[in-house]
C-alpha cells in the first residue's frame, strides 16, 4: 500500500508537469530552437521574397498612416489583427482588405500566456477569427500569438480552428521606448535575408507610446533596402511557405 506522504508528493507533481507541458512549446520563441524543432514557425519562404507583417492593429490613430505609406511604396503586407480592435473598427478592417492587404489573427486581446487556458484560449482565438472574417469577408489563414509565445493550449486552439501558426525571421523591436528608425533597421539587419518574414507593429496599443511613428519612418528605408538586394516585398500569401494541413473545426471544412 502506498503511503499517504508518497501519494501527496506524487499528486503535487501533477500541476508542475501540466505547467511544463503547457509552456514547453513556447521555447520556439527562440530562433535557434524553432529553426531545429519547427522551422515553419521561422517564416522562411522563397529566397527572392520578404514577407512584411504588422501586429496589434487595427488602430484608427496609426493604421491609416501605414496604409497610405504602403500604397505609396506599392507594397502589400499581412496584418495580424487583435479581434477586439477589429470588432470596434470594422470599417478600417474592410479598408485594409480592400486595399489588397492580407488579414491574419493575432489574438482577441493581449493576455499573459503562462497559465494553461485550453477552453479560454480556444474561445478567444475563435472570437478573434470570427471578428476578422466578418469584418473583411475572407477566411484568415495565419496566426501569430501575442509575444510570439506559442503555448500548448494556443497550439491546440490554432490547430482546431484551422489556423497556421507563424512567428518571424527578423523583427525590428519597434515596440521599445527610445528607439529610432536607425535602431529598427539595425535590429532587422542580422536576420534580414532572402525568404525572411519581418515583424513590425502598426499600433502602439501594446508598445511604447507613439512607437508606431518610428516604424512608419523606417518603412520606406526597409523597402528600399530589400529592393536593392533584389527581394520582392509582399504578404505571407505570396511568400511561398508550405501550407500545413488545416484541422477540422466546427463550421469550417478541412483544407
Short mmCIF file of C-alpha atoms in Angstrom, two decimals:
data_model
loop_
_atom_site.label_atom_id
_atom_site.label_comp_id
_atom_site.label_asym_id
_atom_site.label_seq_id
_atom_site.Cartn_x
_atom_site.Cartn_y
_atom_site.Cartn_z
CA UNK A 1 0.00 0.00 0.00
CA UNK A 2 1.34 3.42 -0.97
CA UNK A 3 1.87 5.70 1.99
CA UNK A 4 -0.09 8.95 2.31
CA UNK A 5 3.03 11.19 2.16
CA UNK A 6 4.18 9.50 -1.04
CA UNK A 7 0.71 9.85 -2.55
CA UNK A 8 0.58 13.55 -1.72
CA UNK A 9 4.05 14.05 -3.11
CA UNK A 10 3.05 12.35 -6.36
CA UNK A 11 -0.08 14.48 -6.65
CA UNK A 12 1.94 17.62 -6.05
CA UNK A 13 3.99 16.88 -9.16
CA UNK A 14 0.90 16.84 -11.41
CA UNK A 15 0.40 20.65 -11.62
CA UNK A 16 4.10 21.09 -12.27
CA UNK A 17 4.01 18.50 -15.05
CA UNK A 18 0.94 20.13 -16.61
CA UNK A 19 2.57 23.56 -16.45
CA UNK A 20 5.76 22.22 -18.03
CA UNK A 21 3.86 20.54 -20.86
CA UNK A 22 1.93 23.75 -21.41
CA UNK A 23 4.92 26.06 -21.60
CA UNK A 24 7.47 23.77 -23.31
CA UNK A 25 6.35 24.60 -26.90
CA UNK A 26 6.90 28.28 -26.10
CA UNK A 27 10.63 27.60 -26.41
CA UNK A 28 10.04 28.07 -30.15
CA UNK A 29 10.11 31.80 -29.34
CA UNK A 30 13.89 31.41 -29.58
CA UNK A 31 15.04 31.45 -33.23
CA UNK A 32 17.68 28.76 -32.67
CA UNK A 33 15.11 26.44 -31.09
CA UNK A 34 12.42 26.83 -33.71
CA UNK A 35 14.98 26.51 -36.52
CA UNK A 36 15.59 22.97 -35.25
CA UNK A 37 12.22 21.91 -33.84
CA UNK A 38 9.75 23.79 -36.01
CA UNK A 39 11.34 25.59 -38.98
CA UNK A 40 7.96 26.58 -40.44
CA UNK A 41 7.46 28.96 -37.50
CA UNK A 42 10.50 30.97 -38.58
CA UNK A 43 8.61 32.28 -41.59
CA UNK A 44 11.14 31.22 -44.21
CA UNK A 45 9.79 31.44 -47.74
CA UNK A 46 11.03 31.99 -51.28
CA UNK A 47 14.59 33.27 -51.40
CA UNK A 48 13.62 36.23 -53.59
CA UNK A 49 10.79 37.40 -51.32
CA UNK A 50 10.38 39.22 -48.00
CA UNK A 51 7.09 38.82 -46.12
CA UNK A 52 6.18 42.10 -44.44
CA UNK A 53 3.91 41.69 -41.42
CA UNK A 54 2.41 44.00 -38.79
CA UNK A 55 0.94 43.17 -35.37
CA UNK A 56 -1.59 44.76 -32.99
CA UNK A 57 -3.94 46.67 -35.32
CA UNK A 58 -6.31 47.84 -36.46
CA UNK A 59 -5.76 51.21 -34.81
CA UNK A 60 -7.51 54.29 -36.24
CA UNK A 61 -4.74 56.55 -34.90
CA UNK A 62 -1.95 54.81 -36.79
CA UNK A 63 -3.04 52.10 -39.24
CA UNK A 64 -4.31 54.58 -41.88
CA UNK A 65 -0.83 56.14 -41.99
CA UNK A 66 0.65 52.72 -42.77
CA UNK A 67 -1.95 52.05 -45.44
CA UNK A 68 -1.13 55.32 -47.17
CA UNK A 69 2.62 54.71 -46.99
CA UNK A 70 2.33 51.14 -48.22
CA UNK A 71 0.19 52.34 -51.12
CA UNK A 72 2.80 54.98 -51.96
CA UNK A 73 5.52 52.32 -51.88
CA UNK A 74 3.46 49.87 -53.95
CA UNK A 75 3.69 47.20 -51.25
CA UNK A 76 1.10 44.85 -49.79
CA UNK A 77 1.55 43.28 -46.34
CA UNK A 78 -0.02 40.88 -43.84
CA UNK A 79 -1.72 42.45 -40.81
CA UNK A 80 -2.14 40.29 -37.69
CA UNK A 81 -5.21 41.80 -36.04
CA UNK A 82 -6.47 41.86 -32.48
CA UNK A 83 -10.05 40.64 -32.61
CA UNK A 84 -11.44 43.13 -30.09
CA UNK A 85 -9.97 46.01 -32.10
CA UNK A 86 -11.28 44.54 -35.35
CA UNK A 87 -14.74 44.38 -33.79
CA UNK A 88 -14.51 48.05 -32.75
CA UNK A 89 -13.19 49.25 -36.11
CA UNK A 90 -14.72 47.06 -38.84
CA UNK A 91 -14.56 49.83 -41.46
CA UNK A 92 -10.79 50.05 -41.04
CA UNK A 93 -10.51 46.27 -41.38
CA UNK A 94 -12.57 46.39 -44.58
CA UNK A 95 -10.40 49.20 -45.92
CA UNK A 96 -7.23 47.24 -45.20
CA UNK A 97 -8.58 44.23 -47.08
CA UNK A 98 -9.95 46.36 -49.93
CA UNK A 99 -6.50 47.86 -50.48
CA UNK A 100 -5.11 44.40 -51.13
CA UNK A 101 -3.54 43.51 -47.80
CA UNK A 102 -3.80 40.09 -46.19
CA UNK A 103 -5.55 39.82 -42.82
CA UNK A 104 -4.48 37.33 -40.16
CA UNK A 105 -5.23 36.62 -36.50
CA UNK A 106 -3.11 37.83 -33.60
CA UNK A 107 -5.40 37.43 -30.56
CA UNK A 108 -8.62 38.73 -29.08
CA UNK A 109 -6.66 40.93 -26.71
CA UNK A 110 -3.14 40.51 -25.31
CA UNK A 111 -3.27 38.07 -22.40
CA UNK A 112 -0.45 36.66 -20.24
CA UNK A 113 0.35 33.28 -21.79
CA UNK A 114 1.82 31.35 -18.90
CA UNK A 115 -1.20 29.62 -17.31
CA UNK A 116 -2.93 26.76 -19.15
CA UNK A 117 -6.26 28.06 -20.51
CA UNK A 118 -7.38 25.43 -23.05
CA UNK A 119 -11.03 26.50 -23.22
CA UNK A 120 -10.37 30.21 -22.86
CA UNK A 121 -7.56 30.17 -25.47
CA UNK A 122 -9.85 28.37 -27.91
CA UNK A 123 -12.76 30.77 -27.22
CA UNK A 124 -10.59 33.90 -27.52
CA UNK A 125 -8.96 32.75 -30.73
CA UNK A 126 -12.30 31.76 -32.24
CA UNK A 127 -13.79 35.16 -31.35
CA UNK A 128 -10.83 36.90 -32.97
CA UNK A 129 -11.05 34.73 -36.08
CA UNK A 130 -14.78 35.47 -36.38
CA UNK A 131 -14.24 39.21 -35.96
CA UNK A 132 -11.65 39.25 -38.76
CA UNK A 133 -13.77 37.08 -41.04
CA UNK A 134 -16.95 39.07 -40.54
CA UNK A 135 -15.23 42.44 -40.95
CA UNK A 136 -13.18 41.53 -44.00
CA UNK A 137 -15.36 38.90 -45.64
CA UNK A 138 -12.47 36.46 -46.01
CA UNK A 139 -11.16 33.48 -44.07
CA UNK A 140 -7.89 34.18 -42.21
CA UNK A 141 -5.15 31.60 -42.66
CA UNK A 142 -2.31 32.68 -40.33
CA UNK A 143 -1.99 33.00 -36.57
CA UNK A 144 0.74 34.72 -34.57
CA UNK A 145 0.29 34.60 -30.78
CA UNK A 146 0.93 37.63 -28.55
CA UNK A 147 4.60 37.98 -27.63
CA UNK A 148 5.32 35.10 -30.01
CA UNK A 149 4.67 32.71 -27.13
CA UNK A 150 3.08 29.61 -28.62
CA UNK A 151 1.99 27.55 -25.61
CA UNK A 152 0.45 24.09 -25.86
CA UNK A 153 -3.09 25.43 -25.45
CA UNK A 154 -2.51 28.05 -28.16
CA UNK A 155 -1.12 25.35 -30.47
CA UNK A 156 -4.18 23.25 -29.79
CA UNK A 157 -6.61 26.14 -30.36
CA UNK A 158 -4.98 27.15 -33.63
CA UNK A 159 -4.99 23.57 -34.88
CA UNK A 160 -8.66 23.10 -34.02
CA UNK A 161 -9.58 26.31 -35.83
CA UNK A 162 -7.53 25.55 -38.93
CA UNK A 163 -5.05 28.39 -38.47
CA UNK A 164 -1.37 28.04 -39.38
CA UNK A 165 0.98 29.49 -36.72
CA UNK A 166 3.88 31.59 -37.93
CA UNK A 167 6.25 33.76 -35.90
CA UNK A 168 9.01 35.71 -37.69
CA UNK A 169 12.52 35.57 -39.05
CA UNK A 170 13.57 39.15 -38.26
CA UNK A 171 11.99 41.76 -36.01
CA UNK A 172 12.68 45.43 -35.53
CA UNK A 173 11.97 45.59 -31.79
CA UNK A 174 9.99 48.67 -32.72
CA UNK A 175 7.82 48.48 -29.61
CA UNK A 176 10.64 49.59 -27.33
CA UNK A 177 10.94 53.10 -25.88
CA UNK A 178 13.76 55.35 -27.07
CA UNK A 179 14.26 53.54 -30.38
CA UNK A 180 14.54 55.32 -33.72
CA UNK A 181 14.42 54.29 -37.39
CA UNK A 182 18.14 53.51 -37.40
CA UNK A 183 17.64 51.27 -34.38
CA UNK A 184 14.75 49.41 -36.03
CA UNK A 185 16.77 48.80 -39.19
CA UNK A 186 19.79 47.74 -37.14
CA UNK A 187 17.73 45.15 -35.25
CA UNK A 188 16.45 43.74 -38.54
CA UNK A 189 19.80 43.60 -40.29
CA UNK A 190 21.34 40.37 -38.97
CA UNK A 191 18.44 38.11 -39.96
CA UNK A 192 17.11 40.10 -42.92
CA UNK A 193 17.93 37.69 -45.73
CA UNK A 194 16.01 36.49 -48.75
CA UNK A 195 13.00 34.45 -47.64
CA UNK A 196 12.62 36.23 -44.29
CA UNK A 197 9.38 37.19 -42.56
CA UNK A 198 9.66 40.64 -40.96
CA UNK A 199 7.72 41.57 -37.81
CA UNK A 200 6.77 45.20 -37.16
CA UNK A 201 3.83 46.94 -35.45
CA UNK A 202 1.26 49.33 -36.90
CA UNK A 203 -0.07 50.29 -33.44
CA UNK A 204 1.34 51.24 -30.05
CA UNK A 205 -1.57 49.55 -28.27
CA UNK A 206 0.89 47.19 -26.57
CA UNK A 207 4.07 49.14 -27.25
CA UNK A 208 5.81 52.31 -26.13
CA UNK A 209 3.61 55.39 -26.78
CA UNK A 210 3.94 56.66 -30.35
CA UNK A 211 6.45 53.95 -31.25
CA UNK A 212 4.45 53.40 -34.43
CA UNK A 213 5.80 56.71 -35.76
CA UNK A 214 9.32 55.28 -35.61
CA UNK A 215 8.18 52.19 -37.52
CA UNK A 216 6.46 54.31 -40.12
CA UNK A 217 9.62 56.38 -40.64
CA UNK A 218 11.72 53.22 -41.03
CA UNK A 219 9.35 51.57 -43.51
CA UNK A 220 10.46 53.21 -46.78
CA UNK A 221 14.13 52.62 -45.94
CA UNK A 222 13.39 48.96 -45.22
CA UNK A 223 11.57 48.52 -48.53
CA UNK A 224 14.37 50.30 -50.40
CA UNK A 225 16.94 48.02 -48.76
CA UNK A 226 15.01 44.91 -49.75
CA UNK A 227 14.54 46.02 -53.33
CA UNK A 228 18.21 46.94 -53.62
CA UNK A 229 19.02 43.35 -52.61
CA UNK A 230 16.70 42.03 -55.33
CA UNK A 231 13.92 40.91 -52.99
CA UNK A 232 10.22 41.47 -53.63
CA UNK A 233 8.26 42.67 -50.58
CA UNK A 234 4.74 41.35 -50.03
CA UNK A 235 2.34 39.40 -47.81
CA UNK A 236 2.69 35.89 -46.43
CA UNK A 237 0.24 34.63 -49.06
CA UNK A 238 2.91 35.34 -51.70
CA UNK A 239 5.85 34.11 -49.62
CA UNK A 240 5.98 30.54 -50.91
CA UNK A 241 5.71 28.94 -47.49
CA UNK A 242 4.48 25.33 -47.33
CA UNK A 243 0.92 25.02 -46.16
CA UNK A 244 0.37 22.93 -43.04
CA UNK A 245 -2.79 20.82 -43.22
CA UNK A 246 -5.73 22.59 -41.64
CA UNK A 247 -7.54 20.76 -38.86
CA UNK A 248 -11.30 20.41 -38.76
CA UNK A 249 -13.24 22.99 -36.81
CA UNK A 250 -16.94 23.29 -36.28
CA UNK A 251 -18.46 25.24 -39.13
CA UNK A 252 -15.33 25.02 -41.31
CA UNK A 253 -14.24 22.44 -43.81
CA UNK A 254 -10.81 20.92 -43.58
CA UNK A 255 -8.44 22.16 -46.26
#
